[in-house]
Short mmCIF file of C-alpha atoms and ligand atoms in Angstrom, two decimals:
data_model
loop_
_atom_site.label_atom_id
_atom_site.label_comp_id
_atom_site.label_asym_id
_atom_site.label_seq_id
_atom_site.Cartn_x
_atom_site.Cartn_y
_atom_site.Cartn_z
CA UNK A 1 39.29 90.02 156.56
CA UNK A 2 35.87 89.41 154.64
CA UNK A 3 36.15 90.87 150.66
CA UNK A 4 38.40 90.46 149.06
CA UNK A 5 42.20 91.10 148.72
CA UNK A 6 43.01 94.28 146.30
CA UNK A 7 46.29 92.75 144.24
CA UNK A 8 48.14 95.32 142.84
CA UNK A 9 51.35 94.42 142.46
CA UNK A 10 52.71 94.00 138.80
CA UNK A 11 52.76 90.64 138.64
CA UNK A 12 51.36 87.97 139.98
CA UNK A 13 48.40 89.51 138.58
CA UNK A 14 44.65 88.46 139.63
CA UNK A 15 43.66 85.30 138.05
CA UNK A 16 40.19 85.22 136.49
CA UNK A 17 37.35 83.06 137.60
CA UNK A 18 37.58 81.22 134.25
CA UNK A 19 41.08 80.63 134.63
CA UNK A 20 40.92 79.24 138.18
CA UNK A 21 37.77 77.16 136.84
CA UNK A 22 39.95 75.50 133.74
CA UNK A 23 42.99 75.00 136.28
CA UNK A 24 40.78 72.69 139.07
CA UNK A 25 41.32 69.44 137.47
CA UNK A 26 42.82 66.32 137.97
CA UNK A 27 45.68 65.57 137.12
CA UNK A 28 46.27 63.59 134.14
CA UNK A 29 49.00 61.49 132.12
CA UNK A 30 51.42 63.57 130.22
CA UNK A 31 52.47 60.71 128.06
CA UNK A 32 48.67 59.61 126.88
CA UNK A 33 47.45 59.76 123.40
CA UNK A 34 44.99 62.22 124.23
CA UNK A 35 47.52 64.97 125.46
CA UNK A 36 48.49 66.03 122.16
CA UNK A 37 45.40 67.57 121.56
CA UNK A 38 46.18 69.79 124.82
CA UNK A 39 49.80 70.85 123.93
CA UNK A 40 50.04 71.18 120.22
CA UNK A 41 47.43 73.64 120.03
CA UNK A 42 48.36 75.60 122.74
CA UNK A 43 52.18 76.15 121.50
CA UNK A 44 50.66 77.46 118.27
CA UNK A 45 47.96 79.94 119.73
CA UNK A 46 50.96 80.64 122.12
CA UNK A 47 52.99 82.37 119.21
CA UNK A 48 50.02 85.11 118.30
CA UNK A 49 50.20 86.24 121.34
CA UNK A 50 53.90 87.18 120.24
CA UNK A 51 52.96 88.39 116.83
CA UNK A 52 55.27 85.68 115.13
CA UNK A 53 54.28 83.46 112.64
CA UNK A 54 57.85 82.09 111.78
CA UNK A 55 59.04 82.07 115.35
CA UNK A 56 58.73 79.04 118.10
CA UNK A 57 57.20 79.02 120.98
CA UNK A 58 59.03 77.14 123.91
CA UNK A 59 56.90 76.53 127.22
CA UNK A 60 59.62 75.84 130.31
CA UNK A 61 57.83 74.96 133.85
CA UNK A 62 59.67 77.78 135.34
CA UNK A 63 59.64 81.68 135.70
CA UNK A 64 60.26 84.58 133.71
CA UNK A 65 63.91 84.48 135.37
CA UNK A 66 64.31 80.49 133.59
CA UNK A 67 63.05 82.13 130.39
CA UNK A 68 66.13 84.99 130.54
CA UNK A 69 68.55 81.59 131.42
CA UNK A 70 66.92 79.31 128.17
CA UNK A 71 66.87 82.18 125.48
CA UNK A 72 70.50 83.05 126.37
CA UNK A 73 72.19 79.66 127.10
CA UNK A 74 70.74 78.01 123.83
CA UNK A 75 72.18 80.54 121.43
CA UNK A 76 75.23 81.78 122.87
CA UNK A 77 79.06 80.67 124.37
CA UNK A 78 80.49 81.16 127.11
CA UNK A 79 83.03 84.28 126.38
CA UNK A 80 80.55 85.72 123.71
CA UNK A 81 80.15 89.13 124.13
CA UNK A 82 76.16 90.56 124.55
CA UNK A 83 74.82 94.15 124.90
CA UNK A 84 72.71 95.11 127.71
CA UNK A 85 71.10 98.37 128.75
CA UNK A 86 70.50 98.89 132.57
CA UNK A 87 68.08 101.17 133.73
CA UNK A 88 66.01 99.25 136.46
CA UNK A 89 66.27 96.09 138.72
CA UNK A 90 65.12 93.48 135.84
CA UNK A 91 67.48 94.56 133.30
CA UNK A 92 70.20 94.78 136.09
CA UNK A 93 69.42 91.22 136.99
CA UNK A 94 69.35 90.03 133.29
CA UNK A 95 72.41 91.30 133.46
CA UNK A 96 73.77 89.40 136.40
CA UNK A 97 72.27 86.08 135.27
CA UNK A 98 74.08 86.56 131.77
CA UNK A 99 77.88 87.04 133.71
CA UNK A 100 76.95 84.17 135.39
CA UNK A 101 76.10 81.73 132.64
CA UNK A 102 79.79 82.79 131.30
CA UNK A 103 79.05 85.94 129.14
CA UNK A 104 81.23 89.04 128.51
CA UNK A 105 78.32 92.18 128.77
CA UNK A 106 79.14 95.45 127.54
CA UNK A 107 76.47 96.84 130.12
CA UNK A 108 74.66 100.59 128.89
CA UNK A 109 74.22 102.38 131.86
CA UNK A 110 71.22 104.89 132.15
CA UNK A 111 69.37 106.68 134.70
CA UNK A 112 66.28 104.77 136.33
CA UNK A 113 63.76 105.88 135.04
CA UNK A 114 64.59 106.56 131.50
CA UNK A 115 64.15 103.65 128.50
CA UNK A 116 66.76 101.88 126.73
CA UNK A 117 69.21 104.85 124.66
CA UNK A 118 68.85 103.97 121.56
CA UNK A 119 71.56 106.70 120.37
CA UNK A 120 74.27 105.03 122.66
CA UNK A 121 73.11 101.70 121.25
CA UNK A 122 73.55 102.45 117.85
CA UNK A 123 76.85 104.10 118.54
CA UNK A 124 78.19 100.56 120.30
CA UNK A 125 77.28 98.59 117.39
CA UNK A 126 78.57 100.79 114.88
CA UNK A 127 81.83 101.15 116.67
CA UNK A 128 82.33 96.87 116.62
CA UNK A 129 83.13 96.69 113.46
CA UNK A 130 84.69 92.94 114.06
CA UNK A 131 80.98 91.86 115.31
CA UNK A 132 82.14 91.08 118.43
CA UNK A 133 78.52 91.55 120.26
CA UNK A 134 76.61 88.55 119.45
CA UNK A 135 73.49 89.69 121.17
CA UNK A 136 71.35 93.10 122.28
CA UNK A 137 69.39 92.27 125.45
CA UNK A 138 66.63 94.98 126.27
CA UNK A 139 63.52 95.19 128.79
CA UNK A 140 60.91 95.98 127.21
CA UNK A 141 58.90 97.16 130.14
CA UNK A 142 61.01 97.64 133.20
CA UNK A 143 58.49 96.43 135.86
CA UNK A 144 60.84 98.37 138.20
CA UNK A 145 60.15 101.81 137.23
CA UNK A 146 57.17 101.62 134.63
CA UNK A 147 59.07 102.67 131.74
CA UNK A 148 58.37 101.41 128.47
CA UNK A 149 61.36 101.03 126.15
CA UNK A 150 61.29 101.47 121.99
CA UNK A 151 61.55 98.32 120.97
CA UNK A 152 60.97 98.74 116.85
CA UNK A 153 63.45 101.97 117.50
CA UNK A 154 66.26 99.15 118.81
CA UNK A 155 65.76 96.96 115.64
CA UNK A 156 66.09 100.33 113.43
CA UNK A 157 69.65 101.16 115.15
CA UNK A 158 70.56 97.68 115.08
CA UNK A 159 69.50 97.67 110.88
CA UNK A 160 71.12 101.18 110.54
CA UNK A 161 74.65 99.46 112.33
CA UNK A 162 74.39 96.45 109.71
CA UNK A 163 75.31 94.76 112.94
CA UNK A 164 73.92 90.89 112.80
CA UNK A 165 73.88 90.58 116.46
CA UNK A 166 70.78 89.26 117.29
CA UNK A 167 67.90 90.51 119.21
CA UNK A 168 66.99 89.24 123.08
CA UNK A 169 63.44 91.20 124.23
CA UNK A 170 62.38 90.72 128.03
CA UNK A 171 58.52 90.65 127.72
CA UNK A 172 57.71 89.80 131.01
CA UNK A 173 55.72 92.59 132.01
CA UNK A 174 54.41 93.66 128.14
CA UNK A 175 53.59 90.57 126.03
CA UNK A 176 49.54 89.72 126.68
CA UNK A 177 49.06 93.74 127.82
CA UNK A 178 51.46 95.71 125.89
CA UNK A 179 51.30 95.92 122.02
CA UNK A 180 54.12 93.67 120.96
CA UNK A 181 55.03 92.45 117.20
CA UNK A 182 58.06 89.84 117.58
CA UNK A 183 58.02 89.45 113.31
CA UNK A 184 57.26 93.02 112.82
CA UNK A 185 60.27 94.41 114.97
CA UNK A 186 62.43 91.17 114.35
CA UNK A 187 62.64 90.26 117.75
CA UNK A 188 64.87 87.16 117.63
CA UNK A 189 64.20 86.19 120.87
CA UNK A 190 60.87 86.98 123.35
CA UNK A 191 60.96 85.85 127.25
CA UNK A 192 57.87 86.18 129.09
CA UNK A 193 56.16 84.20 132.38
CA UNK A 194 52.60 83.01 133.06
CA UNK A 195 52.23 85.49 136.22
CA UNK A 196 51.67 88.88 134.71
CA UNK A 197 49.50 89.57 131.25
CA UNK A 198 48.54 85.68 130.63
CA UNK A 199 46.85 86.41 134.08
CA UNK A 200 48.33 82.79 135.72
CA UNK A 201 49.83 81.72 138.60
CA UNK A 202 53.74 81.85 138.22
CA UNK A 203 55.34 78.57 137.08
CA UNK A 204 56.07 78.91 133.44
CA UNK A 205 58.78 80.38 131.63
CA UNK A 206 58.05 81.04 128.22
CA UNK A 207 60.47 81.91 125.79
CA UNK A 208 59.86 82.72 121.75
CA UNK A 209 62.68 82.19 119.11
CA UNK A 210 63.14 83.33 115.43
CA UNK A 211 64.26 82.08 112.95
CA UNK A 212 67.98 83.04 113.25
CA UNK A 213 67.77 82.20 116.98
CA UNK A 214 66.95 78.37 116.19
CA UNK A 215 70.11 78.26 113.78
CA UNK A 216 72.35 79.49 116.35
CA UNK A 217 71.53 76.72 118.30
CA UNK A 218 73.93 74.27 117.19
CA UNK A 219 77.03 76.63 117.98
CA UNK A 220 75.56 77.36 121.08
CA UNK A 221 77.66 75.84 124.26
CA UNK A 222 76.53 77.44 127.53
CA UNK A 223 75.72 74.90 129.25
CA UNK A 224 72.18 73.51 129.03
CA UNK A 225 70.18 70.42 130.30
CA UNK A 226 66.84 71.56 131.43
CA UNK A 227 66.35 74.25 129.30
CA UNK A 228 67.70 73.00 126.01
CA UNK A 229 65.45 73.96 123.16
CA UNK A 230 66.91 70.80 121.26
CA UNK A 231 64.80 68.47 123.35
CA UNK A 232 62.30 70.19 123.80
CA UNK A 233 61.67 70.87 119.87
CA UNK A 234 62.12 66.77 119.66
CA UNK A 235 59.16 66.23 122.53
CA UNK A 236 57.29 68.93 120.94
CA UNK A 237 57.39 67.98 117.89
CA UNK A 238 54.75 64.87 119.06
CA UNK A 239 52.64 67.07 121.30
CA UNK A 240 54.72 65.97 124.20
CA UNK A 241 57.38 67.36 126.85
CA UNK A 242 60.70 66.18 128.10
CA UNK A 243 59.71 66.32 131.05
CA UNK A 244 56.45 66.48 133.41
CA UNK A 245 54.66 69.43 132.27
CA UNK A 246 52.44 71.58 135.05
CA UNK A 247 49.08 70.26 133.43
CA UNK A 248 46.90 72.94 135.72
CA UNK A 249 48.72 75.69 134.12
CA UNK A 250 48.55 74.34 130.89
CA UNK A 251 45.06 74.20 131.39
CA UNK A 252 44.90 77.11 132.94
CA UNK A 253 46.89 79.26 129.83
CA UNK A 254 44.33 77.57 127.25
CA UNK A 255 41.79 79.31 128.97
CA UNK A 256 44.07 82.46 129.12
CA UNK A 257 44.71 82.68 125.74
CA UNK A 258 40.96 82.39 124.65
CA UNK A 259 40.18 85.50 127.09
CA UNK A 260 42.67 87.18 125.11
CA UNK A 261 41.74 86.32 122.16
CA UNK A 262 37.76 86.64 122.57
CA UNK A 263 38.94 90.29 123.78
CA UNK A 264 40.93 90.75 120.49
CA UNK A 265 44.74 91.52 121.22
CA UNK A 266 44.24 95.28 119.96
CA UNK A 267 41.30 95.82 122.50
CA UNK A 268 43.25 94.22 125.16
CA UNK A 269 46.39 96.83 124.72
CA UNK A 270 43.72 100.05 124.23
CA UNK A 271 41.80 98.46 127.59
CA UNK A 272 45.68 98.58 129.31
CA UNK A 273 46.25 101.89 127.84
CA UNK A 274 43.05 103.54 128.61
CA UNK A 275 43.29 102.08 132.34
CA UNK A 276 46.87 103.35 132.16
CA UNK A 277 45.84 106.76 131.50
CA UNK A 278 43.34 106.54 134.53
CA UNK A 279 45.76 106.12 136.88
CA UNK A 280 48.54 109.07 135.53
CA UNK A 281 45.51 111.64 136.38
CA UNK A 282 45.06 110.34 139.72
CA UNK A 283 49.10 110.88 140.25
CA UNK A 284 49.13 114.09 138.64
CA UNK A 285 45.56 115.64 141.11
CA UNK A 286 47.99 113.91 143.83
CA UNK A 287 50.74 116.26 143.02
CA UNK A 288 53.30 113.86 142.55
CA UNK A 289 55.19 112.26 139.71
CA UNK A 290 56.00 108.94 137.94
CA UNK A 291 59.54 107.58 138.30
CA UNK A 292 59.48 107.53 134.36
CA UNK A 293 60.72 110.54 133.20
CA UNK A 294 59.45 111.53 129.62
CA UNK A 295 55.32 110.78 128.40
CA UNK A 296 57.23 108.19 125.94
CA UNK A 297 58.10 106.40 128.39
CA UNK A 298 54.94 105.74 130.25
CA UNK A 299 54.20 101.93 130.98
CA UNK A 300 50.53 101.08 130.31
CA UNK A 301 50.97 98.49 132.60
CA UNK A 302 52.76 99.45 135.86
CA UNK A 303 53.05 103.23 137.37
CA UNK A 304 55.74 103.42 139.91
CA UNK A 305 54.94 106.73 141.78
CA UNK A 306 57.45 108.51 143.45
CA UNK A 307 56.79 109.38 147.14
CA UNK A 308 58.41 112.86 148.45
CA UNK A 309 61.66 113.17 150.77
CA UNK A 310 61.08 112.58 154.31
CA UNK A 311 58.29 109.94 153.09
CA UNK A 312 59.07 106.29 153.41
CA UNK A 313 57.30 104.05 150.45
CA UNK A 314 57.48 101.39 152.07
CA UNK A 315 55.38 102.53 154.56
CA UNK A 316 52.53 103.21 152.15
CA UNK A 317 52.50 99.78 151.09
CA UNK A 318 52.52 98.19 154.45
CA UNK A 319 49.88 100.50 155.64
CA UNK A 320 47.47 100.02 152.26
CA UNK A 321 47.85 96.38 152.55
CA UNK A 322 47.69 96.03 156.68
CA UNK A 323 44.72 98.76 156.98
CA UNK A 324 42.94 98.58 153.81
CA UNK A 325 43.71 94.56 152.11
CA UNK A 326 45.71 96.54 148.96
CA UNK A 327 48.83 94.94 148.00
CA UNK A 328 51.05 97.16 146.15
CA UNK A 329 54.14 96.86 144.32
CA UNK A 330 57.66 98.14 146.32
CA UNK A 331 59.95 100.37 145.20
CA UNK A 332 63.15 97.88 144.33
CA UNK A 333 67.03 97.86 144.95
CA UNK A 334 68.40 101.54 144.47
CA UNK A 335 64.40 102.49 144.71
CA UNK A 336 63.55 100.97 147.86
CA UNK A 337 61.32 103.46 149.95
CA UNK A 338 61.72 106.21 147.13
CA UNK A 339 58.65 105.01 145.07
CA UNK A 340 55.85 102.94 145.37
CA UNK A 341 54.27 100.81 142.53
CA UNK A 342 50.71 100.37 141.35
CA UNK A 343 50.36 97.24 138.81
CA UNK A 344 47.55 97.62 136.30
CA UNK A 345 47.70 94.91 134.09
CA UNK A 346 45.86 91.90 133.40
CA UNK A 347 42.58 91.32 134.41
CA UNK A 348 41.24 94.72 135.37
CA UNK A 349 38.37 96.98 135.08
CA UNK A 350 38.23 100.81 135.70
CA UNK A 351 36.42 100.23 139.38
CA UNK A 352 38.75 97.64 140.32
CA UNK A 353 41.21 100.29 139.61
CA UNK A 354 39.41 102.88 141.10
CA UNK A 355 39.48 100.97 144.50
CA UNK A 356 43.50 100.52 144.26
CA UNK A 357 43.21 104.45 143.41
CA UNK A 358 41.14 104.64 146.53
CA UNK A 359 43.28 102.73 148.89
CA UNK A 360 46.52 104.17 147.36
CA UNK A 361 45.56 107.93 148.02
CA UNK A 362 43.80 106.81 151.94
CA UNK A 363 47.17 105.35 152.87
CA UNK A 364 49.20 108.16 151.70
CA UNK A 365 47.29 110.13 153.79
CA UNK A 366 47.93 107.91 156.37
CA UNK A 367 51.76 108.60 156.45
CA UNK A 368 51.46 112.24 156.29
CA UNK A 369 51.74 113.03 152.55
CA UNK A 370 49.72 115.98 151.44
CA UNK A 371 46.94 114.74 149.14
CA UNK A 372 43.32 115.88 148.47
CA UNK A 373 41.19 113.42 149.87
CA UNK A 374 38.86 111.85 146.68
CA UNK A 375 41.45 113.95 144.20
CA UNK A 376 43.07 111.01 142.69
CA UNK A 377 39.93 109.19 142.50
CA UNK A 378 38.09 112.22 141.25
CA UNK A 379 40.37 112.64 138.30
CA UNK A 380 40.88 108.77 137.42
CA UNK A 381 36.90 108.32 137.42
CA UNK A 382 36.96 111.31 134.90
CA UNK A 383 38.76 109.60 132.92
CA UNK A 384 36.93 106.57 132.88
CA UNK A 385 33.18 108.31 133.00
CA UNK A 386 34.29 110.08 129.55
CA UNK A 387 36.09 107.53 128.31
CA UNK A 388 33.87 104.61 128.92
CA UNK A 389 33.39 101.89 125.86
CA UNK A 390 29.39 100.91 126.48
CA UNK A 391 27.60 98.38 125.75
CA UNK A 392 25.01 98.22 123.58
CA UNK A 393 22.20 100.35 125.54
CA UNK A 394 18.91 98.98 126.29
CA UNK A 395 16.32 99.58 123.37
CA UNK A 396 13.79 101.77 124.56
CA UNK A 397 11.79 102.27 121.28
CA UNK A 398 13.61 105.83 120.81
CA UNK A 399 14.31 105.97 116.92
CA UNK A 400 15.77 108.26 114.59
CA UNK A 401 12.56 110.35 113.00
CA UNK A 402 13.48 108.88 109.34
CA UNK A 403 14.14 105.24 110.49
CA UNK A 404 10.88 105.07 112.54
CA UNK A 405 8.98 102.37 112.07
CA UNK A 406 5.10 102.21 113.21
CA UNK A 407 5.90 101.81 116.74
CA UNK A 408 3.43 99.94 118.69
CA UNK A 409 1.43 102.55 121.03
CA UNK A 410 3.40 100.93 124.41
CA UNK A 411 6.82 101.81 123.29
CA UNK A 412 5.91 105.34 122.27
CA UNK A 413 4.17 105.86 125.59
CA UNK A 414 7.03 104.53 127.49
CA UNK A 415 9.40 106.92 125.35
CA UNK A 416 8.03 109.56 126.38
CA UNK A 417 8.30 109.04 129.80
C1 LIG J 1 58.53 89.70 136.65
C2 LIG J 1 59.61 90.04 135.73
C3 LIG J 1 60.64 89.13 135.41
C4 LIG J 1 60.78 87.72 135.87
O1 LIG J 1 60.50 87.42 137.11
P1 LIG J 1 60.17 85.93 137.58
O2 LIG J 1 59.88 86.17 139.00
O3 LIG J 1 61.36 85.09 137.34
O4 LIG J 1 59.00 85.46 136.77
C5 LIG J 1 61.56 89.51 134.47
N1 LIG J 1 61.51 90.70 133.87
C6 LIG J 1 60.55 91.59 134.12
C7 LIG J 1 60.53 92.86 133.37
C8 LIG J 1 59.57 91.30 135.06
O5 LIG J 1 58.60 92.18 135.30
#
């Protein structure tokens, strides 16, 4: 099909041109004397992007899911005890990978589509007085349903407890989009990937550790080889790896990082926000609703959209992407064919958007669903029309009366036009 492919899903997100362009490269030895210059910077700028200045930044040539595995084996034993809210596929898999790396977890049930309970939280830790629970594990953004959980709010129940447990954050789908302050909200430990905001193919698993993380280590005895933060910190420590590091993606997250940095961090989550906001008209002028259930709650970075009974979300999908070349994301596990998912995160703009909006609303059509024609895309280019952050306009000699200066005859003439 000639254009080009609309990717919507949350993750793998579309990788800019600059990106590609620093990734094409040969490849190059890992164990020169040049490739500290490549790595020590990198695992430095890495740790802004997590808001820490006294955590660590670990890069693992793996996925998110390795990241989950690393932060938990290399601070943990098997037996300890960790608390885990569930309310979507990732934090149900967390969950799973943690029984299976030998870990008792006190799981929090809640319903899909709400965030992590902070009450019932605060209610566990209170009640262990013996400090059984070594560790809170909480999604973040639960990619599954687009909810967005209260991350500072944890760390307040978790102060107001006096429970020293410490604190495991998925950031998959948040940290590079989603405002995120690892010091600020003493995060002890921060997983994300290189697929979804650093705006890279999958292939790195990147995990962030505080202070009191890193001292846990030594106690530590799930068992650990290739993710062991001990030799990794030794490699590191020179500007080296342990093992053969995916140069093209280190490359390729340099040049990441500097988009996200040129774009300031705070522009970048107002940008997600604003495109965020774009989107929830469309679904309300559709009729329908999000799977998340309360405004706090809204993820700025993926909308899963719930599709009515008798409707099939899957279908949606496979039509958009067969009929129109619009990959969206799938309703997962217990959501499979309820809801359908539209990732806006990473390298996006609102007409880019606007075309997913587009695509979404003609293939809904296509199965039957009820929806104005153009009324999703009428209300989300609203949005974006009034909402637009312009450049500077062209100068076209127009002053204020009081800061005129003489303008030359050609200007005024052309004013006037
Ligand atoms: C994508 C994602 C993951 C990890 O998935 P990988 O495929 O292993 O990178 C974990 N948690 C959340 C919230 C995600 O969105």
């Amino acid at each position: 099909m000639a254009g080009r492919n609309f990717l919507f899903v949350p993750g793998p997100t579309n990788v800019p041109d600059r990106v590609l362009r620093a990734m094409h490269r040969a490849m190059e030895d890992h164990r020169s004397s040049d490739f500290p210059a490549l790595a020590g910077p990198l695992l430095q700028d890495l740790k802004k992007v997590f808001r820490t200045s006294s955590g660590q930044a670990f890069i693992f040539p793996a996925t998110g899911t390795g990241g989950w595995e690393a932060a938990l084996t290399n601070t943990l034993s098997p037996g300890d005890c960790v608390l885990a809210a569930r309310y979507g596929q990732f934090s149900h898999l967390w969950i799973d990978l943690a029984q299976r790396v030998g870990l008792r977890v006190d799981v929090l049930d809640a319903e899909w589509g709400e965030g992590a309970p902070l009450e019932r939280i605060e209610e566990a830790l209170t009640a262990d007085k013996a400090h059984e629970i070594k560790g809170v594990l909480v999604v973040h953004n639960e990619t599954a349903t687009g909810v967005t959980s209260d991350i500072a709010g944890v760390r307040r129940v978790m102060d107001r407890a006096k429970h020293p447990a410490l604190l495991y954050v998925d950031g998959v789908s948040s940290i590079g989009s989603l405002d995120f302050r690892m010091d600020d909200w003493g995060v002890d430990l921060a997983v994300t990937g290189s697929q979804k905001g650093l705006m890279l193919p999958a292939g790195l698993g990147i995990v962030c550790a505080g202070p009191k993380a890193l001292a846990r280590r030594e106690q530590a005895k799930c068992a650990r080889v290739f993710f062991d933060f001990g030799d990794m910190m030794k490699a590191n420590a020179t500007g080296y790896f342990p093992y053969t590091p995916s140069i093209p993606l280190l490359y390729g997250l340099r040049e990441s990082l500097a988009l996200l940095f040129e774009e300031g961090l705070d522009n970048v989550y107002a940008r997600h926000h604003r495109l965020a906001e774009g989107v929830r008209a469309a679904i309300k002028a559709w009729g329908l609703e999000l799977c998340a259930r309360q405004p706090k709650w809204h993820s700025d970075t993926v909308s899963a959209i719930m599709v009515p009974p008798g409707i099939n979300g899957a279908d949606v999908i496979d039509i958009a992407y067969r009929r129109y070349d619009l990959a969206l994301g799938a309703g997962l596990a217990r959501m499979a064919g309820k809801l359908f998912r539209i990732g806006h995160l990473g390298d996006l703009n609102d007409l880019m958007l606007l075309g997913a909006i587009a695509g979404a609303e003609m293939a809904m059509r296509d199965v039957g669903m009820k929806v104005t024609p153009g009324s999703g895309v009428a209300a989300a280019s609203e949005h974006y029309r009034t909402t637009a952050r312009r450049l500077p306009e062209r100068d076209t000699g127009v002053r204020a009366p009081d800061a005129q200066p003489a303008a030359p005859a050609a200007v005024a003439a052309g004013a006037a036009r």
